[in-house]
Coordinates of C-alpha atoms in Angstrom, one line a residue:
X1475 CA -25.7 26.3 30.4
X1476 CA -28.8 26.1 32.6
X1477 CA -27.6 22.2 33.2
X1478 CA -24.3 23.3 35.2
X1479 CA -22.2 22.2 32.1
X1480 CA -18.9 24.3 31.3
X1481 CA -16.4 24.2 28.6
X1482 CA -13.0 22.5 29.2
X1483 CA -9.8 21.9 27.5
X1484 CA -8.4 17.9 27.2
X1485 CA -5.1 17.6 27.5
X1486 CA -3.7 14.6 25.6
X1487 CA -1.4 12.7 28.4
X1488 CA 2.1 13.1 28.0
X1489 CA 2.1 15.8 25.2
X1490 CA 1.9 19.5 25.6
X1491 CA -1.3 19.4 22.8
X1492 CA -5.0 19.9 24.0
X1493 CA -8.1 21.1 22.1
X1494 CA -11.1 22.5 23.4
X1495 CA -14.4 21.1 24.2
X1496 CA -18.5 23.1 24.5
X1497 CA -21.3 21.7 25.4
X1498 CA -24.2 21.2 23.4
X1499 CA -27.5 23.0 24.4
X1500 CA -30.0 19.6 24.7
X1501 CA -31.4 18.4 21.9
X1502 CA -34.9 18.1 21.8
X1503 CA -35.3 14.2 22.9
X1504 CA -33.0 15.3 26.0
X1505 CA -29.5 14.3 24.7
X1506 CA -26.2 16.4 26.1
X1507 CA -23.0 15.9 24.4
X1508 CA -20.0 17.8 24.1
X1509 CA -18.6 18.6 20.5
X1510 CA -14.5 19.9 20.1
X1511 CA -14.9 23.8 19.4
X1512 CA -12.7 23.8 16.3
X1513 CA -12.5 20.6 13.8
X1514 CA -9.2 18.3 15.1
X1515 CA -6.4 19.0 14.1
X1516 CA -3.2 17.6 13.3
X1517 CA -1.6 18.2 15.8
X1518 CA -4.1 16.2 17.8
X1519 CA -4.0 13.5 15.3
X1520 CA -0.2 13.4 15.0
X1521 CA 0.4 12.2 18.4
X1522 CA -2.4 9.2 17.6
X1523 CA -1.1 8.4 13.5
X1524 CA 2.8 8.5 15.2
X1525 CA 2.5 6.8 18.2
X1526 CA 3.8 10.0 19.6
X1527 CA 2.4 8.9 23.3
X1528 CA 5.1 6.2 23.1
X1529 CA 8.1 5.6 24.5
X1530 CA 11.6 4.7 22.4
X1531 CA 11.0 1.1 23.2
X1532 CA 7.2 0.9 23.5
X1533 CA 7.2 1.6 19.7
X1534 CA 10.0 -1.0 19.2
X1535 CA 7.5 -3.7 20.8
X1536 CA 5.1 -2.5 18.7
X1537 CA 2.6 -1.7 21.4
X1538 CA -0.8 -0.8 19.8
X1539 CA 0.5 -0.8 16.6
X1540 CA -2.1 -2.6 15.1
X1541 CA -4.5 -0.3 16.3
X1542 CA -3.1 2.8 14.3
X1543 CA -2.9 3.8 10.6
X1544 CA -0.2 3.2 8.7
X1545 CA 2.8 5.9 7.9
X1546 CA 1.4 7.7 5.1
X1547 CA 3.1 8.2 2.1
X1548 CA 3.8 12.1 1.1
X1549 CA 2.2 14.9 2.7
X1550 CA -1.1 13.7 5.1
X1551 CA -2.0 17.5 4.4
X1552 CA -1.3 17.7 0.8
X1553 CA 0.9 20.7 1.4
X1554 CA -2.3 23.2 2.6
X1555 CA -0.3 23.7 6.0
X1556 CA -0.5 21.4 9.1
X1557 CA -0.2 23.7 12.2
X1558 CA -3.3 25.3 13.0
X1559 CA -5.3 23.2 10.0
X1560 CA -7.5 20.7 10.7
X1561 CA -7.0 17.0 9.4
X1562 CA -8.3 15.7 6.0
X1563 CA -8.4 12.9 4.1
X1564 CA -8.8 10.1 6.7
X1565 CA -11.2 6.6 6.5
X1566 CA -13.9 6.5 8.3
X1567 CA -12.2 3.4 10.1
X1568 CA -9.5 5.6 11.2
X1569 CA -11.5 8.3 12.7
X1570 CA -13.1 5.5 14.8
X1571 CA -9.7 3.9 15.8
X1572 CA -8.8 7.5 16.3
X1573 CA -11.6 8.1 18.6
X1574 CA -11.4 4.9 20.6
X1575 CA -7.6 5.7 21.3
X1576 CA -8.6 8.9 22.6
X1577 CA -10.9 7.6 25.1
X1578 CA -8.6 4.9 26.0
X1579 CA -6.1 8.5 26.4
X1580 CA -8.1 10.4 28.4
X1581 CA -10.8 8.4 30.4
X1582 CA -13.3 10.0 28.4
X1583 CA -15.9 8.5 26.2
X1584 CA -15.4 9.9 22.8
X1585 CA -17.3 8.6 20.0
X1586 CA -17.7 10.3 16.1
X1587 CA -21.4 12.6 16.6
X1588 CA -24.6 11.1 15.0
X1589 CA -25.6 13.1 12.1
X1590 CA -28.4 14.3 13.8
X1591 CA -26.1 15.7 16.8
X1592 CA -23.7 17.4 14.2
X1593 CA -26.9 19.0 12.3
X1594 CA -28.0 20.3 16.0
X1595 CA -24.9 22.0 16.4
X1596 CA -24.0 23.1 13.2
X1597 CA -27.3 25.0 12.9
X1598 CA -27.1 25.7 16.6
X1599 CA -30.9 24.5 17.5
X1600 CA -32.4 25.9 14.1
X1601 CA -33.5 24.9 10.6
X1602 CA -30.7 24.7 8.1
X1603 CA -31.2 27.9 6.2
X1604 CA -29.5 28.3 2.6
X1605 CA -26.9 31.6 3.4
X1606 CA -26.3 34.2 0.9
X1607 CA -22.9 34.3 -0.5
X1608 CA -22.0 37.0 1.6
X1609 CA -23.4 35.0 4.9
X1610 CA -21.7 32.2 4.0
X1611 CA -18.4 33.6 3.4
X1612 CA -18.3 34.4 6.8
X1613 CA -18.5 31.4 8.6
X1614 CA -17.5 29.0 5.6
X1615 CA -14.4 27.7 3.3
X1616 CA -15.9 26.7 0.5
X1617 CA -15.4 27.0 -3.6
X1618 CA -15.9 31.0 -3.7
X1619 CA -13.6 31.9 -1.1
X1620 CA -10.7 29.1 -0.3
X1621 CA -8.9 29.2 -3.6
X1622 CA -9.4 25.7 -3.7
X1623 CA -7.2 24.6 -0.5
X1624 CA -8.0 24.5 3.2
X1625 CA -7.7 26.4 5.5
X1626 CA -6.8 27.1 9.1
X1627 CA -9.2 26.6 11.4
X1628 CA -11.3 29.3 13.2
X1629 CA -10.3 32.1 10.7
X1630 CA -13.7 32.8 9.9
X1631 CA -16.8 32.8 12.5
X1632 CA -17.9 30.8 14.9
X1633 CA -22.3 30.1 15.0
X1634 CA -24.2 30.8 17.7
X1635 CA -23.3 28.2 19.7
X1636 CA -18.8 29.1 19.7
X1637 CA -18.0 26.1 17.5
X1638 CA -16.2 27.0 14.2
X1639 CA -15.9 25.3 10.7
X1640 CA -19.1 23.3 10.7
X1641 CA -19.5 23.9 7.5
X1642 CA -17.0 24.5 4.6
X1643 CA -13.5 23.5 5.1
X1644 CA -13.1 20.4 6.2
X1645 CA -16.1 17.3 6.1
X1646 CA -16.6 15.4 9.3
X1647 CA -17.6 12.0 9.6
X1648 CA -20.7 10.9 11.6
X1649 CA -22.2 8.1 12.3
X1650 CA -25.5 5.9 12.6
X1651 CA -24.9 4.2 15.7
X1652 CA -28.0 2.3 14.9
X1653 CA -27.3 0.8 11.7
X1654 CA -25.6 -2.6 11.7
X1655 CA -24.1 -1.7 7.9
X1656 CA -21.0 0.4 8.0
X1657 CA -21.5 1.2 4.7
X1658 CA -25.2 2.8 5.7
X1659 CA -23.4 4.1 9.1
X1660 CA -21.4 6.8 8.2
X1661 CA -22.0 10.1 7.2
X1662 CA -19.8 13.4 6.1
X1663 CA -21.6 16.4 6.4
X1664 CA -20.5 19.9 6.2
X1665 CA -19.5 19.9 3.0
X1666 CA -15.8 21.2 2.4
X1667 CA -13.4 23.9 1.0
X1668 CA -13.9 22.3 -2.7
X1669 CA -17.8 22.2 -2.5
X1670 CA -19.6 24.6 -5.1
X1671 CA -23.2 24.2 -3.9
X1672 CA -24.2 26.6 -1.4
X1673 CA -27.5 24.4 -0.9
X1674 CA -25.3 21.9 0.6
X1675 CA -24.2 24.1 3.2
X1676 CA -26.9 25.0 4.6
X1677 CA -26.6 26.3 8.1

């Protein structure tokens, strides 16, 4: 990028797991964030939702246990595969906890995108356009081609911009960071592998 900014990969301390991060091109009021290239996965999540970072007896002391979601009951990935596939079915308040504990992690400031920032990089600087079915099926997981179950992430293509799965597969959650109502804050976009409206996937 004409701004000097490159591409890395975090590595979650004390885990072999890391995902990979691109910049966004600057949005048109200046802004310049970073966005993870795939959608998290669960590995990534795993080591938060499992206090896998912790020791035997930090776990026993219930160090920042209060901070992390509780141990789900049955499959977290509903038996569509975990390796490779990116996490579903979380609150909105755990993907913020989830977020703050990754700063905390890595000395990075990571924060959920604002919907405008996840719109920006999903379209990759343009207006959302409505895809044919045959556009869309190749950068989407959606009703027509998923079979009704996600899917691994980065099968299909990536936009313009590298990043894969913005739309189709999995929702993310954004945020309002200027709302005071959490209800009014948050935001899923992208639509996901059970969505049957291509209008809503606009990219």
């Amino acid at each position: 990028l004409p701004d000097g900014r490159a591409p890395f990969v975090e590595k979650i301390p004390n885990s072999v797991v890391s995902f990979d991060m691109l910049p966004v091109p600057a949005m048109p009021d200046g802004r310049k964030v970073f966005m993870s290239k795939f959608e998290i996965q669960w590995d990534v999540y795993d080591i938060f939702a499992y206090r896998l970072d912790l020791t035997e007896s930090e776990k026993a002391a219930g160090v920042d246990a209060a901070a992390r979601p509780s141990k789900p009951y049955g499959a977290p990935d509903r038996g569509f595969g975990h390796k490779g596939y990116a996490c579903l079915g979380m609150h909105y308040q755990s993907a913020l906890k989830f977020v703050d504990w990754l700063s905390k992690k890595t000395g990075k400031k990571y924060r959920l995108p604002t919907e405008e920032e996840w719109q920006w990089a999903a379209t990759a600087g343009d207006k959302p356009t409505v895809l044919s079915a045959k556009e869309l099926g190749k950068v989407a997981w959606y009703w027509d081609n998923a079979g009704d179950k996600a899917m691994e992430v980065g099968k299909l293509l990536p936009n313009a911009w590298g990043f894969y799965d913005m739309t189709g597969n999995e929702s993310e959650w954004c945020e309002n960071r200027y709302e005071k109502d959490n209800d009014a804050k948050r935001f899923r976009r992208g639509g996901n592998f059970s969505t049957s409206d291509p209008d809503t996937l606009a990219v």
